[in-house]
Amino acid sequence: MKFSWQLINNFTNLDHINFNEFKEKLALSGLEIDKIENKEQYKDKIIDLSITTNREEIFSSLSLAIEISTIFNTPIKTIPIPLNYKNSIPYNSKISINKTQTHIAYIRIVAIEKIFNKTTPKWLLNNLEIKQIDKYNTLNNIKEYINKKWGQTFYVTNYQMIKEQKNIINDHELTQIFHSNQIELIVNKISKTQKFHNDQSKLLIFTTIAKINNRDFFQDDPNEFYENMFIDSIKLITTIMGGTIQKHNHAHEKILIKNNKLRLRQENINKSLGYIEHKKLKFLNRKKINNILIQLKLYPKYYKIDKSFEIKVPHYRKHDLKREIDIIEEIGRIYQFKYFFNKIKQHSTKGHKSKTYIKVQQIRNTLRQLGLHEVINCSITKNIYTSYINPKIYNPITNKQQELRTNILEDLINNYEHNIKHSKNNIEIFEIGKIFNKDGKIYTEKRHISGLVYNNQYTRNTWNNSNHEINLYHFKNIIEILLENINSNAILKENLSDHKTKNLNYPEYLFKINKQIKIYDQNSNNIIGILGELDKKFIKRFSDKNEKIYIFEIDLNKLIETTKLANHLKYVSKQYSQYPSVTRDISLKLKKYTKIQRIKQKILEGNNKLIESIEIFNEYFNSNKIRYVGMRITYRSKNRTLNHEDIRNIDINLENKIKQLQEN
């Protein structure tokens, strides 16, 4: 929108303001200047402003001058002339019955005789060109010029249009009060004393809404300059077009316009705007805030008890100043945002992070790096098995949410079913959450970590081969990598002899009996978790009957107890033997579910100090599905070279062990 520098300067004094400073402050206040044109012929500058939709009140030279006077804290030069409505016709519409009136809705009708349609002066055409307004007849051009100068104008009509009861006033609020019937009554009163029914006669209608106490001017509302606009309009019409101005008739209606009051807490101002630049821990003080609110013509009232301001929003700003944050933004705009800190101060000191917090983050990051996605489920559920240890909820909302969960795996199985239903083929998820148990009358709460992996395209031997699904060894390796990355001394092995009884802390019923591995704390030899293949009877719906799903659940606190911080690792040094080793590769025919750990323990039984290591290098099934395991046993002495007798004893002892293993 384009504005004339000269026209703005008529309302407020801009002579003492540097033009570059004017551009900068206007931009910082949200009124960005797109372009500036110099009109040497008229010794004027044309300012093209980009005005946002929330500042719709800035459309005239007067409204822009009021905004500039607010930004630069300078007064308006033009003094508003009080509205004289005392002798006007009082008119009571239904709108104002039984209400306390605060404002005057005012209408003034002027008859003009013997108007000559003269050519519009060049200076006026230039102003219309600046505003990009279409040029019609001279009277209409004057009307548009007045509107762009004062922010309000008159309506042009005649007696015939009044009789036809056509709507002339565009203002919705005034149209409700001064409708066509009311205007006709006023015009009829004029017609009794004046004759203006010829074609050259015109009726000019001036309307406004003003405060009842019109002596109390704040110079913040274009409506307060109604009389100034009226005088300017009549002068222009008579000077340019001639004509005879008849005595005007007018009417008024007392109406209620509620003041929009807002409460502004000083604490919220400080939180939103922050510190003043170059002032450590220094906010805008109360006096400065109060002065800015006065400058914005919001007329604040301070309440010391709750340290807040009560402000009155002007009628012409009611469309954009609706919330507390809007007023805070105005304060920042006037004070200028560049004088606040634009960066949050960075502190070099760091808060204490507990070992538990560090390890939980490390576990999360490790599982994410291994390709698992974290999920979060609600702890209120219905467990698969009904048990006395299940904590029940009194008066549950639904049947599916009547207990606290005793494990996380059941929720992950539900996640799996949901994803399979929506055609998600590869599911690799984990959750860190709380589980609950009941021990007599005591309820316990623990943190567990659980995971579920289903992937039928997990690996391939070569690029030419097709993908293969994940197996138990791959899944076991994922858990081993997790334990290694968090420096845990926990180990994976089969059930020990003293742990044959059912463990209530872990959902063993979800696992296949022969496809589960326990996780032990090496120090206490206690179970801290379990991993293995999911028993398919717990899957309600699946796409492939041969699919394999692997799951794990670990007590998080017990797992963290098995870890050591990186700067407290214990290293064990052993003497390296300088004597040669003897290696034996053997192939064992075993039953399908014989544990490898049990085989190693059997070989190490007795006096086997010469055994240095036992490694599994192969496992396969022949065409008859008979299981074979390839093992490499290394023998070495720390103080001598092994002789023929030592080697013969090794071979005899090894043959006996193999016979025992294959017989069992």
XYZ file of C-alpha atoms in Angstrom:
664
model
C 0.000 0.000 0.000
C 1.382 3.403 -1.031
C 1.520 6.523 1.157
C 2.641 10.106 0.554
C 5.423 11.402 2.811
C 4.016 14.952 2.533
C 0.504 13.870 3.529
C 1.790 11.944 6.554
C 3.862 14.992 7.527
C 0.647 17.055 7.607
C -0.505 15.034 10.618
C 2.733 14.466 12.530
C 6.070 16.248 12.449
C 8.673 14.100 10.644
C 11.201 16.885 9.967
C 13.438 15.933 12.914
C 13.440 12.237 11.949
C 16.214 10.888 9.729
C 14.688 9.026 6.779
C 17.024 5.997 7.178
C 16.137 5.816 10.875
C 12.475 6.063 9.869
C 12.842 3.052 7.535
C 14.691 0.959 10.133
C 12.248 1.596 12.992
C 9.247 1.023 10.757
C 10.687 -2.332 9.627
C 11.445 -3.379 13.231
C 7.832 -2.525 14.100
C 6.478 -4.925 11.486
C 5.752 -2.386 8.718
C 8.225 -3.355 6.030
C 9.018 -0.839 3.280
C 8.993 -2.570 -0.114
C 9.866 0.429 -2.270
C 10.486 4.202 -2.094
C 9.847 6.491 -5.084
C 10.969 10.116 -5.338
C 8.441 12.483 -6.943
C 10.613 15.476 -7.832
C 7.712 17.258 -9.539
C 5.743 17.381 -6.275
C 8.776 17.340 -3.931
C 7.399 14.210 -2.339
C 8.395 10.636 -1.512
C 6.047 7.707 -2.115
C 6.417 4.916 0.454
C 5.187 1.460 -0.558
C 4.476 -0.481 2.654
C 3.868 -4.206 3.102
C 1.123 -4.338 5.751
C 0.127 -7.642 7.336
C -3.519 -8.701 7.542
C -3.669 -8.219 11.319
C -3.015 -4.463 10.874
C -6.013 -3.774 8.664
C -6.659 -0.431 10.430
C -3.607 1.122 8.698
C -5.074 2.087 5.330
C -5.082 5.914 5.438
C -2.495 8.646 5.889
C -4.009 9.558 9.277
C -3.919 5.956 10.582
C -0.287 5.578 9.452
C 0.567 8.925 11.087
C -1.002 7.698 14.357
C 1.108 4.523 14.149
C 4.284 6.536 13.446
C 3.518 8.869 16.361
C 3.241 5.776 18.583
C 6.540 4.301 17.361
C 8.513 7.569 17.632
C 6.532 8.845 20.635
C 5.702 12.136 18.901
C 2.327 13.964 19.098
C -0.222 14.343 16.300
C -0.118 17.947 15.006
C -3.769 18.041 13.953
C -6.071 18.738 16.902
C -9.424 16.904 16.678
C -12.505 19.153 16.696
C -15.179 17.994 19.173
C -18.304 16.452 17.662
C -21.335 18.699 18.164
C -24.354 16.406 18.385
C -26.377 18.237 21.083
C -28.852 19.774 18.616
C -29.243 16.621 16.516
C -32.361 14.468 16.428
C -32.189 11.726 19.100
C -33.146 8.362 17.717
C -33.712 5.288 19.885
C -33.439 1.930 18.155
C -34.064 -1.457 19.757
C -30.330 -2.052 20.071
C -29.771 0.362 22.971
C -32.781 -0.370 25.208
C -31.933 -0.924 28.911
C -28.206 -0.548 28.389
C -25.623 1.900 29.627
C -24.583 3.960 26.623
C -20.904 4.737 26.066
C -20.804 5.990 22.449
C -22.724 8.068 19.929
C -23.705 6.698 16.513
C -23.989 9.901 14.513
C -25.320 10.723 11.019
C -25.199 14.075 9.209
C -26.912 14.730 5.856
C -25.909 17.742 3.766
C -27.709 18.932 0.632
C -25.665 20.603 -2.135
C -27.286 22.596 -4.946
C -25.945 23.775 -8.303
C -22.879 21.517 -8.496
C -20.756 21.834 -11.621
C -18.863 18.758 -12.821
C -15.479 20.424 -13.217
C -12.155 18.785 -14.066
C -10.284 17.173 -11.164
C -7.095 19.122 -10.234
C -3.748 17.494 -11.069
C -2.555 17.399 -7.448
C -5.652 15.400 -6.465
C -5.252 13.055 -9.445
C -1.629 12.534 -8.429
C -2.716 11.484 -4.932
C -5.259 9.067 -6.384
C -2.551 7.655 -8.643
C -0.339 7.124 -5.594
C -3.140 5.174 -3.937
C -3.811 3.273 -7.188
C -7.487 4.350 -7.201
C -9.566 4.416 -10.374
C -10.532 7.946 -11.406
C -14.196 8.660 -12.196
C -16.099 11.942 -11.795
C -14.694 14.756 -9.682
C -17.062 14.274 -6.709
C -16.192 10.593 -6.482
C -12.473 11.450 -6.743
C -12.816 13.855 -3.792
C -14.645 11.151 -1.841
C -11.827 8.614 -2.425
C -9.136 11.173 -1.585
C -10.850 12.015 1.733
C -11.102 8.313 2.592
C -7.390 7.692 1.980
C -6.419 10.810 3.869
C -8.688 10.587 6.941
C -9.660 6.909 7.050
C -13.367 7.804 6.685
C -15.437 9.560 4.036
C -18.946 10.550 2.940
C -21.588 8.766 0.869
C -23.084 10.425 -2.234
C -26.779 9.930 -2.999
C -29.910 11.830 -4.064
C -33.528 12.138 -3.052
C -34.710 9.492 -5.541
C -32.358 6.813 -4.147
C -33.535 7.640 -0.615
C -37.181 7.173 -1.645
C -36.316 3.800 -3.186
C -34.822 2.879 0.232
C -31.525 1.684 -1.181
C -28.750 0.867 1.285
C -26.172 3.622 1.035
C -24.068 3.218 4.200
C -21.474 0.451 3.913
C -20.642 0.259 7.629
C -22.463 -2.798 9.039
C -22.717 -1.416 12.584
C -24.149 1.931 11.421
C -26.481 0.273 8.900
C -28.203 -1.582 11.752
C -28.895 1.733 13.524
C -29.477 4.184 10.658
C -31.322 2.060 8.126
C -32.986 3.437 5.009
C -36.265 4.346 6.784
C -34.450 6.474 9.355
C -32.421 8.268 6.673
C -35.647 9.011 4.746
C -37.189 10.648 7.849
C -34.206 12.994 8.158
C -34.271 13.797 4.429
C -38.015 14.550 4.544
C -37.378 17.014 7.339
C -34.805 18.763 5.129
C -37.166 18.791 2.136
C -39.824 20.721 4.065
C -37.551 23.745 4.349
C -35.255 23.287 1.328
C -35.861 22.461 -2.314
C -33.250 20.215 -3.872
C -35.209 17.797 -6.031
C -33.563 18.737 -9.337
C -31.088 16.417 -11.034
C -28.036 18.480 -10.078
C -28.812 18.284 -6.339
C -26.782 15.859 -4.252
C -27.097 14.514 -0.728
C -23.886 13.870 1.198
C -24.139 11.521 4.186
C -21.444 11.663 6.884
C -21.445 8.996 9.630
C -19.272 8.172 12.603
C -19.133 6.532 16.025
C -17.692 8.701 18.799
C -17.391 8.663 22.576
C -20.190 10.394 24.490
C -17.629 12.457 26.378
C -16.233 13.946 23.183
C -14.013 16.421 25.021
C -11.790 13.588 26.197
C -9.606 13.113 23.126
C -6.778 10.627 23.025
C -5.794 11.135 19.360
C -5.748 7.383 18.806
C -8.859 6.797 16.712
C -9.570 8.220 13.225
C -13.244 8.652 14.268
C -12.173 11.436 16.641
C -11.229 13.493 13.566
C -14.756 13.327 12.128
C -15.365 17.107 12.242
C -11.924 17.738 10.693
C -12.796 15.332 7.879
C -16.209 17.004 7.397
C -14.732 20.510 7.109
C -12.003 19.293 4.713
C -14.604 17.550 2.518
C -16.915 20.594 2.271
C -13.980 22.915 1.511
C -12.712 20.684 -1.299
C -16.173 20.270 -2.848
C -17.015 23.984 -2.800
C -13.533 25.024 -3.949
C -13.251 22.562 -6.833
C -16.887 22.072 -7.890
C -18.673 25.146 -6.593
C -22.298 24.706 -5.516
C -24.407 25.904 -2.623
C -24.195 24.102 0.716
C -27.576 23.875 2.429
C -28.057 23.680 6.166
C -27.419 20.131 7.314
C -29.712 17.925 9.401
C -28.375 15.320 11.763
C -29.422 12.554 14.149
C -27.719 10.466 16.785
C -28.206 7.228 18.667
C -26.615 6.416 22.017
C -25.131 2.919 21.887
C -23.043 0.621 24.045
C -19.553 -0.419 22.971
C -17.904 -2.548 25.611
C -14.301 -1.833 26.448
C -12.103 -4.813 25.748
C -10.037 -5.088 28.929
C -7.041 -7.398 29.257
C -4.910 -8.380 32.248
C -1.169 -8.387 31.686
C 1.116 -10.061 34.242
C 4.628 -8.668 34.579
C 5.961 -12.198 35.096
C 4.638 -13.263 31.671
C 6.215 -10.198 30.025
C 9.606 -11.170 31.472
C 9.220 -14.808 30.410
C 8.244 -13.932 26.841
C 10.667 -11.072 26.117
C 13.607 -12.165 28.279
C 16.603 -10.138 29.408
C 17.514 -6.686 28.161
C 20.691 -6.687 26.089
C 23.931 -5.937 28.005
C 22.030 -6.340 31.287
C 22.573 -9.628 33.097
C 19.406 -10.876 34.792
C 17.739 -7.517 34.079
C 14.192 -7.301 32.726
C 12.045 -4.364 31.651
C 11.060 -2.580 34.847
C 7.496 -1.651 35.781
C 7.956 2.046 35.002
C 9.272 1.336 31.501
C 6.446 -1.109 30.762
C 3.894 1.434 32.004
C 5.366 4.167 29.755
C 5.291 1.878 26.711
C 1.642 0.966 27.386
C 0.789 4.684 27.616
C 2.703 5.259 24.374
C 0.563 2.516 22.794
C -2.513 4.391 24.119
C -3.644 1.376 26.139
C -4.000 3.441 29.364
C -2.716 0.912 31.900
C -3.672 0.529 35.528
C -1.154 -1.299 37.727
C -2.186 -3.737 40.484
C 0.558 -4.148 43.042
C -0.906 -7.259 44.714
C -0.527 -9.613 41.744
C 1.969 -7.430 39.812
C -0.209 -7.021 36.756
C -1.481 -4.310 34.419
C -5.077 -3.829 33.340
C -5.269 -2.235 29.897
C -8.079 -1.015 27.631
C -7.839 -2.014 23.991
C -8.855 0.835 21.618
C -11.897 0.177 19.463
C -9.860 0.405 16.257
C -7.373 -2.284 17.504
C -9.951 -4.795 18.793
C -9.398 -7.071 15.774
C -5.723 -7.842 16.560
C -5.199 -7.188 20.300
C -7.211 -10.058 21.773
C -4.786 -11.937 24.043
C -2.122 -11.197 26.603
C 0.620 -12.347 24.228
C -0.561 -9.794 21.621
C 0.081 -6.948 24.086
C 3.484 -8.422 25.018
C 4.399 -8.456 21.327
C 3.405 -4.776 21.068
C 5.668 -3.944 24.048
C 8.580 -5.736 22.367
C 7.821 -3.973 19.084
C 7.903 -0.483 20.628
C 10.945 -1.156 22.831
C 12.480 -2.838 19.730
C 13.315 -6.520 19.739
C 16.966 -5.856 18.882
C 17.523 -4.598 22.442
C 16.658 -7.995 23.928
C 19.003 -10.969 24.096
C 18.555 -12.962 20.892
C 20.557 -15.944 22.149
C 20.068 -18.052 25.247
C 23.112 -17.905 27.475
C 25.055 -21.148 27.329
C 26.373 -22.542 30.587
C 29.532 -24.632 30.595
C 28.601 -26.451 33.803
C 26.632 -29.672 33.458
C 24.267 -31.274 35.895
C 24.951 -34.632 37.492
C 23.934 -37.677 35.461
C 23.427 -40.865 37.432
C 24.869 -44.192 36.355
C 21.340 -45.479 35.756
C 20.495 -42.578 33.417
C 23.753 -42.988 31.462
C 23.266 -46.735 31.050
C 19.610 -46.445 29.996
C 20.601 -43.941 27.293
C 23.451 -46.236 26.243
C 21.073 -49.207 26.000
C 18.617 -47.150 23.931
C 21.317 -45.950 21.540
C 22.792 -49.442 21.133
C 19.444 -51.043 20.288
C 18.657 -48.243 17.834
C 22.039 -48.719 16.155
C 21.231 -52.427 15.849
C 18.091 -51.488 13.888
C 15.392 -51.775 16.559
C 12.664 -49.143 16.919
C 11.486 -48.007 20.344
C 7.766 -48.264 21.160
C 5.727 -47.141 24.165
C 2.675 -49.026 25.444
C 0.224 -48.384 28.253
C 0.896 -50.236 31.522
C -2.845 -50.861 32.029
C -3.835 -54.032 30.190
C -5.290 -57.524 30.563
C -2.611 -60.162 31.069
C -2.813 -63.469 29.183
C -2.714 -65.592 32.331
C -4.855 -64.860 35.357
C -2.696 -65.100 38.464
C -2.725 -63.993 42.078
C 0.378 -61.871 41.391
C -1.472 -59.745 38.803
C -2.244 -56.312 40.345
C -5.904 -55.619 39.605
C -7.527 -52.221 39.075
C -10.728 -51.467 40.932
C -13.592 -50.245 38.745
C -11.725 -50.553 35.387
C -12.916 -48.542 32.392
C -12.980 -51.573 30.051
C -12.412 -55.323 30.325
C -9.203 -54.939 28.331
C -7.767 -52.562 30.930
C -8.428 -54.227 34.259
C -4.878 -55.127 35.377
C -1.380 -53.699 35.528
C 0.964 -55.568 33.226
C 3.321 -58.165 34.690
C 5.595 -58.156 31.635
C 6.213 -56.060 28.534
C 6.401 -58.878 25.984
C 2.620 -59.329 25.750
C 2.291 -55.697 24.625
C 5.039 -56.208 22.023
C 3.167 -59.267 20.695
C 0.087 -57.041 20.279
C 2.280 -54.514 18.423
C 3.473 -57.325 16.163
C -0.088 -58.451 15.358
C -1.137 -54.867 14.605
C 1.783 -54.347 12.198
C 1.248 -57.697 10.447
C -2.409 -56.787 9.989
C -1.298 -53.588 8.234
C 1.152 -55.434 5.936
C 4.332 -54.520 7.785
C 6.730 -57.381 6.997
C 9.826 -56.661 9.095
C 9.205 -55.828 12.753
C 12.129 -55.020 15.053
C 10.971 -53.245 18.212
C 11.901 -52.760 21.862
C 10.412 -51.028 24.900
C 11.775 -49.802 28.216
C 8.935 -49.611 30.704
C 7.469 -50.569 34.049
C 6.014 -53.914 35.127
C 4.091 -54.676 38.323
C 3.776 -57.695 40.617
C 2.044 -58.540 43.853
C 3.918 -60.303 46.649
C 1.338 -61.023 49.331
C -0.047 -57.623 50.255
C 2.948 -55.748 48.880
C 2.924 -54.417 45.335
C 6.259 -54.126 43.536
C 7.198 -51.973 40.581
C 10.194 -52.731 38.356
C 11.682 -51.486 35.132
C 12.202 -54.027 32.368
C 13.520 -53.889 28.833
C 11.927 -56.142 26.221
C 12.301 -56.667 22.512
C 10.738 -58.521 19.581
C 12.347 -59.233 16.209
C 10.655 -60.711 13.147
C 12.558 -60.358 9.879
C 12.399 -62.832 6.992
C 14.945 -60.812 4.982
C 17.605 -60.429 7.660
C 20.697 -61.791 5.889
C 22.049 -63.413 2.717
C 25.187 -65.473 2.110
C 26.108 -63.799 -1.189
C 24.593 -61.086 -3.360
C 23.364 -63.754 -5.771
C 21.463 -65.676 -3.096
C 18.020 -64.806 -1.791
C 17.473 -63.306 1.669
C 17.147 -65.527 4.735
C 15.145 -65.005 7.892
C 16.756 -64.248 11.231
C 17.576 -67.278 13.392
C 18.282 -67.808 17.076
C 22.046 -67.367 16.619
C 21.582 -63.965 14.957
C 19.219 -62.910 17.726
C 21.593 -64.181 20.412
C 24.358 -62.130 18.784
C 22.208 -58.961 19.044
C 21.910 -59.452 22.814
C 25.635 -60.216 23.127
C 26.505 -56.981 21.287
C 24.175 -55.097 23.640
C 25.874 -56.590 26.717
C 29.324 -55.864 25.306
C 28.532 -52.232 24.438
C 27.271 -51.440 27.938
C 30.242 -53.247 29.590
C 28.043 -55.863 31.251
C 29.498 -59.070 32.703
C 26.187 -60.918 32.221
C 26.419 -64.210 30.302
C 24.035 -66.277 28.186
C 23.603 -69.973 28.977
C 21.058 -72.727 29.501
C 19.120 -73.298 32.713
C 21.370 -74.245 35.620
C 20.408 -77.190 37.832
C 19.222 -74.963 40.690
C 16.937 -72.935 38.409
C 14.597 -75.644 37.153
C 11.602 -74.221 38.992
C 9.325 -71.720 37.279
C 10.543 -68.135 37.536
C 7.644 -65.762 38.239
C 9.634 -62.636 37.329
C 9.920 -63.523 33.627
C 7.217 -64.740 31.190
C 8.761 -68.150 30.409
C 5.364 -69.409 29.196
C 5.737 -67.224 26.082
C 8.872 -69.106 24.933
C 9.345 -72.460 23.269
C 10.706 -74.868 25.877
C 13.719 -75.962 23.837
C 14.411 -72.540 22.275
C 15.154 -70.310 25.251
C 18.374 -68.997 26.772
C 18.721 -67.438 30.208
C 20.806 -64.366 31.003
C 22.788 -64.670 34.252
C 24.661 -62.291 36.489
C 28.137 -63.841 36.792
C 28.679 -62.480 40.292
C 25.456 -63.693 41.933
C 24.635 -66.451 39.420
C 21.019 -65.169 39.389
C 18.775 -64.940 36.330
C 18.338 -61.348 35.138
C 16.610 -62.051 31.823
C 15.497 -64.507 29.179
C 15.608 -64.683 25.381
C 14.463 -67.154 22.761
C 11.824 -68.038 20.189
C 8.184 -67.122 20.744
C 5.699 -69.971 21.103
C 3.309 -69.571 18.149
C 0.210 -70.431 20.159
C 0.256 -66.861 21.516
C -0.059 -65.337 18.034
C -3.710 -64.941 17.083
C -3.128 -64.130 13.425
C -0.035 -64.506 11.280
C 0.785 -64.697 7.596
C 3.173 -67.676 7.573
C 2.934 -70.727 9.825
C 6.708 -71.296 9.587
C 7.664 -67.763 10.602
C 9.991 -67.405 13.559
C 9.701 -64.587 16.066
C 12.399 -63.956 18.666
C 11.831 -62.128 21.939
C 13.699 -61.111 25.076
C 12.921 -59.552 28.454
C 15.521 -58.327 30.970
C 15.262 -56.743 34.409
C 16.728 -53.304 33.674
C 17.988 -52.504 37.184
C 19.661 -55.912 37.551
C 21.236 -55.518 34.114
C 22.686 -52.121 35.093
C 24.117 -53.691 38.272
C 26.179 -56.036 36.077
C 27.763 -53.134 34.182
C 30.920 -51.189 34.860
C 31.787 -47.669 33.778
C 34.412 -47.515 31.032
C 36.992 -45.882 33.296
C 36.748 -48.695 35.875
C 37.345 -51.768 33.686
C 39.291 -54.605 35.315
C 41.986 -56.250 33.215
C 43.324 -59.748 33.998
C 46.837 -60.528 32.804
C 47.990 -64.121 32.276
C 51.367 -65.545 31.383
C 51.598 -66.437 27.707
C 52.975 -69.914 27.049
C 56.007 -70.057 24.764
C 55.511 -73.764 24.025
C 53.720 -75.142 20.960
C 50.080 -76.240 21.037
C 48.330 -79.418 19.887
C 44.967 -79.091 18.131
C 42.254 -81.718 17.696
C 39.212 -81.205 15.424
C 36.338 -83.549 16.218
C 32.822 -84.070 14.878
C 30.137 -85.069 17.381
C 26.840 -86.721 16.540
C 24.354 -85.192 18.987
C 20.691 -85.189 19.770
C 18.697 -82.300 18.353
C 18.307 -80.323 21.591
C 21.603 -81.117 23.342
C 23.117 -77.871 24.658
C 26.597 -76.839 23.472
C 27.424 -75.487 26.929
C 26.766 -78.928 28.432
C 29.203 -80.520 25.947
C 31.929 -78.033 26.889
C 31.379 -78.682 30.584
C 31.613 -82.462 30.015
C 34.914 -82.169 28.155
C 36.382 -79.935 30.881
C 35.404 -82.340 33.683
C 38.274 -84.022 35.517
C 41.938 -83.124 35.299
C 42.155 -81.174 32.049
C 44.681 -78.470 32.841
C 46.223 -78.849 29.404
C 43.042 -77.702 27.590
C 43.574 -74.091 26.517
C 40.341 -73.484 24.555
C 37.270 -75.154 23.051
C 35.695 -73.590 19.951
C 32.625 -74.502 17.903
C 33.419 -74.013 14.229
C 30.482 -75.770 12.562
C 27.012 -77.214 13.077
C 25.038 -78.996 10.387
C 22.334 -81.578 9.678
C 22.819 -84.344 7.104
C 20.172 -85.595 4.670
C 18.624 -87.725 7.435
C 18.378 -84.621 9.649
C 20.977 -85.993 12.073
C 22.784 -83.215 13.958
C 26.580 -82.900 13.863
C 28.709 -80.347 15.699
C 32.325 -79.554 14.759
C 34.612 -78.632 17.673
C 38.260 -77.554 17.868
C 40.130 -78.319 21.120
C 43.520 -76.713 21.730
C 46.016 -78.250 24.215
C 49.063 -76.408 25.538
C 51.344 -76.569 28.560
C 52.687 -73.439 30.216
C 56.016 -74.947 31.317
C 57.031 -77.612 28.754
C 56.536 -79.061 25.299
C 53.947 -81.833 25.127
C 55.544 -85.270 24.480
C 54.167 -88.445 22.847
C 52.839 -89.759 26.155
C 50.906 -86.534 26.791
C 49.395 -86.628 23.315
C 48.452 -90.339 23.647
C 46.680 -89.614 26.967
C 44.902 -86.653 25.373
C 43.594 -88.832 22.516
C 42.453 -91.643 24.852
C 40.720 -89.191 27.196
C 39.046 -87.423 24.274
C 37.740 -90.705 22.799
C 36.189 -91.638 26.151
C 34.493 -88.227 26.420
C 33.087 -88.536 22.885
C 31.630 -91.980 23.649
C 29.968 -90.669 26.804
C 28.476 -87.697 24.957
C 27.112 -89.781 22.082
C 25.661 -92.411 24.441
C 23.743 -89.703 26.297
